[in-house]
Short mmCIF file of C-alpha atoms in Angstrom, two decimals:
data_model
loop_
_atom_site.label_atom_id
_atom_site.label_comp_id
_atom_site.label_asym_id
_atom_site.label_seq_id
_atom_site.Cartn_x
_atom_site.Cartn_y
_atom_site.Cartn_z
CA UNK A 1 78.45 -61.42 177.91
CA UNK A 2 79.74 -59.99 181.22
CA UNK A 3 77.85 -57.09 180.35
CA UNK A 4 74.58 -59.12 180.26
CA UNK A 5 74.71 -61.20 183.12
CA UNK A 6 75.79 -57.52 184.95
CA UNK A 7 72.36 -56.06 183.49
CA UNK A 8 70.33 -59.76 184.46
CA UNK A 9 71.99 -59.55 187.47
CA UNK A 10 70.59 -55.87 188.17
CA UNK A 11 67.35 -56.63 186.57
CA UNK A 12 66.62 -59.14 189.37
CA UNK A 13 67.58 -56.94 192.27
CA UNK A 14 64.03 -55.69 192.51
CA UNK A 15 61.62 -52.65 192.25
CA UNK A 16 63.51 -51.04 195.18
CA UNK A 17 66.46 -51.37 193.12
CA UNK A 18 65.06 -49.87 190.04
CA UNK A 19 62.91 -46.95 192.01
CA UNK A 20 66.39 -46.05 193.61
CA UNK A 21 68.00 -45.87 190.01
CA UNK A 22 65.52 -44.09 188.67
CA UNK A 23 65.54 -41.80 191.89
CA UNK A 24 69.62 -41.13 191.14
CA UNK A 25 69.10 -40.32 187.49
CA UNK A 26 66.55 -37.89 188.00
CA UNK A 27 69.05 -36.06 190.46
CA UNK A 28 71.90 -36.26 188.09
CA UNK A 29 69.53 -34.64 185.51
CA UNK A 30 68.42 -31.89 187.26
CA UNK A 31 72.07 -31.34 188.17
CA UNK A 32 73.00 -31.31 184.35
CA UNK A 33 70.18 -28.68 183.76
CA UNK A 34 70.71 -26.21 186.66
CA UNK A 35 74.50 -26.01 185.72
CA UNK A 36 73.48 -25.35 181.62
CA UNK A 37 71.07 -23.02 183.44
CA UNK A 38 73.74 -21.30 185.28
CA UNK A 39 76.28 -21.04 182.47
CA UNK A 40 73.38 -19.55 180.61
CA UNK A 41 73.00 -16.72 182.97
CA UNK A 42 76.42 -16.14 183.17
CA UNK A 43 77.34 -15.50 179.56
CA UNK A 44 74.61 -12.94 179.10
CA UNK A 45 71.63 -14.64 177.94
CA UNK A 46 68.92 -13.27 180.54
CA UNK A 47 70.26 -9.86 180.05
CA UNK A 48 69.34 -10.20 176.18
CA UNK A 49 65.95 -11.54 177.41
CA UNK A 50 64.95 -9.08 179.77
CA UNK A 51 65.90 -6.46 177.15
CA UNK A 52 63.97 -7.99 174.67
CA UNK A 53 60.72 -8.98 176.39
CA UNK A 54 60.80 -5.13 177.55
CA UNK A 55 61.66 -5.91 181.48
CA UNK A 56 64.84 -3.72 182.22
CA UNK A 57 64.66 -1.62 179.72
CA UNK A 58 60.41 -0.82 180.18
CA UNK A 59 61.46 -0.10 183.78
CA UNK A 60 64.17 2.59 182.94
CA UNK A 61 61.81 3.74 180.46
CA UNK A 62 59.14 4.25 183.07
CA UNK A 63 61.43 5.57 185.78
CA UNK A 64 62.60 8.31 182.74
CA UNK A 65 58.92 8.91 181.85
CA UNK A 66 57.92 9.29 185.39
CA UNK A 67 60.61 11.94 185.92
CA UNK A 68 59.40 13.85 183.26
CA UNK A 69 56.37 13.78 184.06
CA UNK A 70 56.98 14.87 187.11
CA UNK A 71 59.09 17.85 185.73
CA UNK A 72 56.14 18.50 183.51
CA UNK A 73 54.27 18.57 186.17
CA UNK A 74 56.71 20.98 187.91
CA UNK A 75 56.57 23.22 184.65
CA UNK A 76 52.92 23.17 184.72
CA UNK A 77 52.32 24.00 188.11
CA UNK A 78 54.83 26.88 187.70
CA UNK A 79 53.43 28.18 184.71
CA UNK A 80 49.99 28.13 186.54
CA UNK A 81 50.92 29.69 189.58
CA UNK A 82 52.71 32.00 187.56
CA UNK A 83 49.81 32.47 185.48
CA UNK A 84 47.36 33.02 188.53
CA UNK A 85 49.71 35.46 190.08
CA UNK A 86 49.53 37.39 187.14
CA UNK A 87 45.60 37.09 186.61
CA UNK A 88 45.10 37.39 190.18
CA UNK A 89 47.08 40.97 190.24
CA UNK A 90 43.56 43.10 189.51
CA UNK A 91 42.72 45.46 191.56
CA UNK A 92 38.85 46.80 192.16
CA UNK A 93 38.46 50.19 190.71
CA UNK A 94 37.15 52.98 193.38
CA UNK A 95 34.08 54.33 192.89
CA UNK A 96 33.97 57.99 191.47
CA UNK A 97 31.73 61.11 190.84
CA UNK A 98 30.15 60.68 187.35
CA UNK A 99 30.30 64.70 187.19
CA UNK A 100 28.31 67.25 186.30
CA UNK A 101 28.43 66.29 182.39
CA UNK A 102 27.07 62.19 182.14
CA UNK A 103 23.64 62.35 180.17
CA UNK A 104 22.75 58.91 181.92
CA UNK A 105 19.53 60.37 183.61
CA UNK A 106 21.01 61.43 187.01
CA UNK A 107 20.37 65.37 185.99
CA UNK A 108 19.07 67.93 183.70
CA UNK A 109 19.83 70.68 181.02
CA UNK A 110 17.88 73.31 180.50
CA UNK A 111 15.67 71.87 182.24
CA UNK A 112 15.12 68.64 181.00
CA UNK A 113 16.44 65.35 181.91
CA UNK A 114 19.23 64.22 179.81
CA UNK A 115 19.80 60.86 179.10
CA UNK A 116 21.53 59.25 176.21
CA UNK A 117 21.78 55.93 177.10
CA UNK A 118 17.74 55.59 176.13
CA UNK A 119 18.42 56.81 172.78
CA UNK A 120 18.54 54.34 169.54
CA UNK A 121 22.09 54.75 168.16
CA UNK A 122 24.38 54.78 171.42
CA UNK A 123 25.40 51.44 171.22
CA UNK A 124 28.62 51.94 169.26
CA UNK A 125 31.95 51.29 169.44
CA UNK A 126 33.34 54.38 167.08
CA UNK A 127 32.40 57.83 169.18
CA UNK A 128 34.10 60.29 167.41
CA UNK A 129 30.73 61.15 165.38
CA UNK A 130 27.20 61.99 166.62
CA UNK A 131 24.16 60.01 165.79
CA UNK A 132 20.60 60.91 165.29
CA UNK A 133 20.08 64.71 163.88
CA UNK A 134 23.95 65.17 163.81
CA UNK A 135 26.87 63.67 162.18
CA UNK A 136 29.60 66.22 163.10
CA UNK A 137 32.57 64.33 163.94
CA UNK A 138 35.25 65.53 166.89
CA UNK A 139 38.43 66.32 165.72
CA UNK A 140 41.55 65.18 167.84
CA UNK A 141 44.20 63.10 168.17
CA UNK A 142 42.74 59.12 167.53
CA UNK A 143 42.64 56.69 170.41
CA UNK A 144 41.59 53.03 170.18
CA UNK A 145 40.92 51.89 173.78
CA UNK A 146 39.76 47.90 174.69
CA UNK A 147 38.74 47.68 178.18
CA UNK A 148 38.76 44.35 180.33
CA UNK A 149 36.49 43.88 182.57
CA UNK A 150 36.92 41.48 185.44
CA UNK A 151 35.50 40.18 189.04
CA UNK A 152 38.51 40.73 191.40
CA UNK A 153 36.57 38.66 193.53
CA UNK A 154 37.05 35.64 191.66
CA UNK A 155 40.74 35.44 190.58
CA UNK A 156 39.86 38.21 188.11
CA UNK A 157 37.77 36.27 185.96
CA UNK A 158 36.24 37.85 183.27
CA UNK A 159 33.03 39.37 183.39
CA UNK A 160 31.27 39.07 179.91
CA UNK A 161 27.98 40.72 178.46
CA UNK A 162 28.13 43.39 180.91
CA UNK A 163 27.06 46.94 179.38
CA UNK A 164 29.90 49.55 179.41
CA UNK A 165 29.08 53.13 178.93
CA UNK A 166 32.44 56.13 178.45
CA UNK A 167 32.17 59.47 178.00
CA UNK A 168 34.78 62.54 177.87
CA UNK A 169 35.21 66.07 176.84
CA UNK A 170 36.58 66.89 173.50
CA UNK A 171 40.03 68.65 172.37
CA UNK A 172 38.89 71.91 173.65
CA UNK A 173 37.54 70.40 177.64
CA UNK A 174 34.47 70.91 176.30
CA UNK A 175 30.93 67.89 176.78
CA UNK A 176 28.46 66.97 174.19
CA UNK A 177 24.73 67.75 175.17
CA UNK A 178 26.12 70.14 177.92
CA UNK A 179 28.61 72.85 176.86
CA UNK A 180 26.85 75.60 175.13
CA UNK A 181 28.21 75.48 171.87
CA UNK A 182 27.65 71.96 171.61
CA UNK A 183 24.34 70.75 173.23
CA UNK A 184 22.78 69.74 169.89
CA UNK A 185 25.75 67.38 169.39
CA UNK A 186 26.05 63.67 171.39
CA UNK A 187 29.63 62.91 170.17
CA UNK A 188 32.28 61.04 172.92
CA UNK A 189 29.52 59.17 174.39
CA UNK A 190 29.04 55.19 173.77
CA UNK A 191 27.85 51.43 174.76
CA UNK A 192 29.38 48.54 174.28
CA UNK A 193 28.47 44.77 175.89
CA UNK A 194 31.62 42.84 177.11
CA UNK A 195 32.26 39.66 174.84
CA UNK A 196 33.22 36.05 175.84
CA UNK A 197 36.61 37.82 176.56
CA UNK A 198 34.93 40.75 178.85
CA UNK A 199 36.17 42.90 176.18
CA UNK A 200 35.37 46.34 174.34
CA UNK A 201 36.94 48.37 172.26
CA UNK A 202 36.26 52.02 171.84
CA UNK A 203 37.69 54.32 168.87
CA UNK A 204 37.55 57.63 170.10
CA UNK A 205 40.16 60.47 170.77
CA UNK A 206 42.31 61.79 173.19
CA UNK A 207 40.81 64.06 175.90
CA UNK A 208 41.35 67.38 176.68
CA UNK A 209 42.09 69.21 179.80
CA UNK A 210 40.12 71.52 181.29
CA UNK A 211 40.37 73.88 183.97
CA UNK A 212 40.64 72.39 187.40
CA UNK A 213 40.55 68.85 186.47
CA UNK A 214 43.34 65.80 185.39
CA UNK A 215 43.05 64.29 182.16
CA UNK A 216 40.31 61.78 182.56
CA UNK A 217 37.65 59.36 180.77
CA UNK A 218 34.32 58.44 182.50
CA UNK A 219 32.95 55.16 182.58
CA UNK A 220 30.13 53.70 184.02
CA UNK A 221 28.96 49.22 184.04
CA UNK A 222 25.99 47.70 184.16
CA UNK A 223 25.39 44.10 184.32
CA UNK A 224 23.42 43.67 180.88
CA UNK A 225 22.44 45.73 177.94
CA UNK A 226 19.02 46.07 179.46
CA UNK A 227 19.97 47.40 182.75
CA UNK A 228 21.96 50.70 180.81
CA UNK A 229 18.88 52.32 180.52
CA UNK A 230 19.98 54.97 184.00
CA UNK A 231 22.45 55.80 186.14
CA UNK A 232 20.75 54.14 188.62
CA UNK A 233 21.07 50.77 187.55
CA UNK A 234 25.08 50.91 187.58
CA UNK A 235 27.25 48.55 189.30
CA UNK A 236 30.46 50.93 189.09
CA UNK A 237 30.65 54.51 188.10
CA UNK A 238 34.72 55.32 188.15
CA UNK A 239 36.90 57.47 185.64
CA UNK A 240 40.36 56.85 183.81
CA UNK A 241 43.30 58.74 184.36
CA UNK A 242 45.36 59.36 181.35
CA UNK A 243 48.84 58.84 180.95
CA UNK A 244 50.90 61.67 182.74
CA UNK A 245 53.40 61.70 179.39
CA UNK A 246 51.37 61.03 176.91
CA UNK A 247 48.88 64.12 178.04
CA UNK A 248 52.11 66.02 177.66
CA UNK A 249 53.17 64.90 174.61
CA UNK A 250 49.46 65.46 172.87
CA UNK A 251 49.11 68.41 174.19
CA UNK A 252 52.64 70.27 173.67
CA UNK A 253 52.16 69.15 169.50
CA UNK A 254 48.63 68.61 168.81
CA UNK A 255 46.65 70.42 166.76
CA UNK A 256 43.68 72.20 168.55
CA UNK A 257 44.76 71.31 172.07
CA UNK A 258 46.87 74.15 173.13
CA UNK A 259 44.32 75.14 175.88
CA UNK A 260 45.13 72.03 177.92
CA UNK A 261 49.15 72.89 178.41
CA UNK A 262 48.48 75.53 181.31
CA UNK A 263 45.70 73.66 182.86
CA UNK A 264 47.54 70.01 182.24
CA UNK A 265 50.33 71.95 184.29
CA UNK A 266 48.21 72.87 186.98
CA UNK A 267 47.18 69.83 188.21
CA UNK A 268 48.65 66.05 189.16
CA UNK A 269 46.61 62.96 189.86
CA UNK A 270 47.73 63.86 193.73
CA UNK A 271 45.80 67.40 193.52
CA UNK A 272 42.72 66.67 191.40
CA UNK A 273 39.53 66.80 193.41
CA UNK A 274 38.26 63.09 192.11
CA UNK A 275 41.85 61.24 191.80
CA UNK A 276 43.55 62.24 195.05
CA UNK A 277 41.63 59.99 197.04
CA UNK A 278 42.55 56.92 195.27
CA UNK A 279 45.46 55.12 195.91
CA UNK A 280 48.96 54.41 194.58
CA UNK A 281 47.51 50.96 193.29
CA UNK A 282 44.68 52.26 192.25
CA UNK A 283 45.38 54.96 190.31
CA UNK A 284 48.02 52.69 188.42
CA UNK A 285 44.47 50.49 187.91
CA UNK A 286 42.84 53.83 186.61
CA UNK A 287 45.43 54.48 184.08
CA UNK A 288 45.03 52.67 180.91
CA UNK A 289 48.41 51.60 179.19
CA UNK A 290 49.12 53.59 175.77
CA UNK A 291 51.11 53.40 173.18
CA UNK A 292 51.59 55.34 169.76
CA UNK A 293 52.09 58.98 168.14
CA UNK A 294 50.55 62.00 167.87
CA UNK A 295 50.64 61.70 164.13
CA UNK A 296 49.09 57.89 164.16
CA UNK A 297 46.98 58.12 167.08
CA UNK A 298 46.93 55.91 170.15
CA UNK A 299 46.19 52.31 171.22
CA UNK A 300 45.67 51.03 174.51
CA UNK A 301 43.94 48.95 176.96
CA UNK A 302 43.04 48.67 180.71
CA UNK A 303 41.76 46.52 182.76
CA UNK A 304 38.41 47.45 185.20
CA UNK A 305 38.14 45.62 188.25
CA UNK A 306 34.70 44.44 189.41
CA UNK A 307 34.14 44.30 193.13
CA UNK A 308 31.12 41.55 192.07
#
């Protein structure tokens, strides 16, 4: 009953009464709640939640992503400066006599102009063998040569369906077309376009030496297939310079090229008339990288630089 009156009592006291009752509950509420809330925090709770709505653990995540990314990145741009250094390491071959032997229109035999690269049957990658009224083959020592072609003045990019021409003496330092005993024959003399890859590949054989000259391989580009019609039309007439060791080796236990030892002897790249102009960097450039035996033959490559 005391209880009653008490609550009567209170009920009478007013709406500023109640509104300041009401007011003092709401505080003690919010009281109860922040503390729960606190206790909450303590023993873990938000932890768990962060970690499983993603939030800490996302950002480690990223900051681990972004670092190796950024290593990536690192790694990449390394490997692509390495990769342009290397590219970027061509060097523009010096232009060279195309001799007294070339058959590309710039000069006559017995009277008449000779020029092969008009003829049906010279666009070939295998030049051992002639073509037309001949099929005698050259016998030598094999050699499988791919040539690159690039612009050195644009990070050495490759230059494709450009028309290469080669050309080089036989086993015995003797031309096609031009030596006596072998004007009716057009072996050692091909064209080839450049693919996507400015590539050729020639099959073909080791050169002689002759008297008075290094070891050497003519070659002559032209910007297109159509344009390989005369000497005139070339962008870069230059030779090769073979391998120092490997002319040694070919020609010390070869078959048939015993008449290069004493002129191989006689002459460096530093004496020969054509290659002693050239420099150290170039005639590295000049000489195409071999590898093989006498017994197997050779394969190599080089790379021609384009000053386009």
């Amino acid at each position: 009953m005391t209880s009653h009156r008490h609550d009567d009592h209170d009920h009478h006291l007013g709406l500023e009464h109640d509104l300041a009752v009401i007011a003092r509950q709401l505080r003690e509420q919010r009281l109860r709640e922040r503390r729960q809330m606190l206790g909450w925090l303590m023993s873990g709770g938000a932890a768990a939640a962060l970690v499983a709505c993603g939030g800490g653990g996302d950002t480690s995540s990223s900051t681990s992503s972004s670092s190796s990314s950024s290593s990536s990145s690192s790694s990449s741009s390394s490997s692509s400066s390495s990769s342009s250094a290397s590219t970027a390491s061509c060097v523009a071959d010096p232009a060279e006599t195309n001799g007294p032997y070339p058959a590309d229109g710039s000069n006559t035999v017995n009277g008449s102009v000779s020029n092969i690269l008009t003829q049906s049957g010279v666009v070939r990658s295998d030049i051992r063998s002639s073509f037309g009224t001949s099929t005698t083959t050259a016998p030598g020592v094999p050699l499988v040569l791919t040539i690159n072609l690039v612009n050195v003045n644009n990070s050495c990019a490759v230059l494709s369906d450009y028309a290469i021409y080669i050309w080089h003496c036989n086993r015995s330092g003797e031309y096609s077309l031009y030596s006596s005993d072998i004007q009716d024959e057009n072996y050692l003399r091909g064209v080839q376009v450049t693919d996507s890859n400015g590539q050729v590949t020639f099959t073909t054989l080791f050169p002689g030496c002759y008297s008075g000259r290094y070891p050497h391989i003519h070659v002559e580009v032209y910007t297109s297939l159509s344009a390989a019609t005369s000497y005139a039309n070339a962008v870069l007439t230059s030779q090769m310079a073979m391998p120092s060791a490997i002319c040694t080796t070919v020609y010390d236990d070869a078959t048939g090229y015993s008449g290069s030892v004493s002129n191989f002897a006689a002459v460096t790249t530093s004496t020969d008339n054509v290659f002693a102009s050239s420099t150290a960097a170039q005639i590295a450039a000049q000489t195409p990288s071999l590898s093989g035996t006498v017994a197997n033959g050779y394969t190599g490559t080089i790379t021609i630089g384009l000053d386009v």
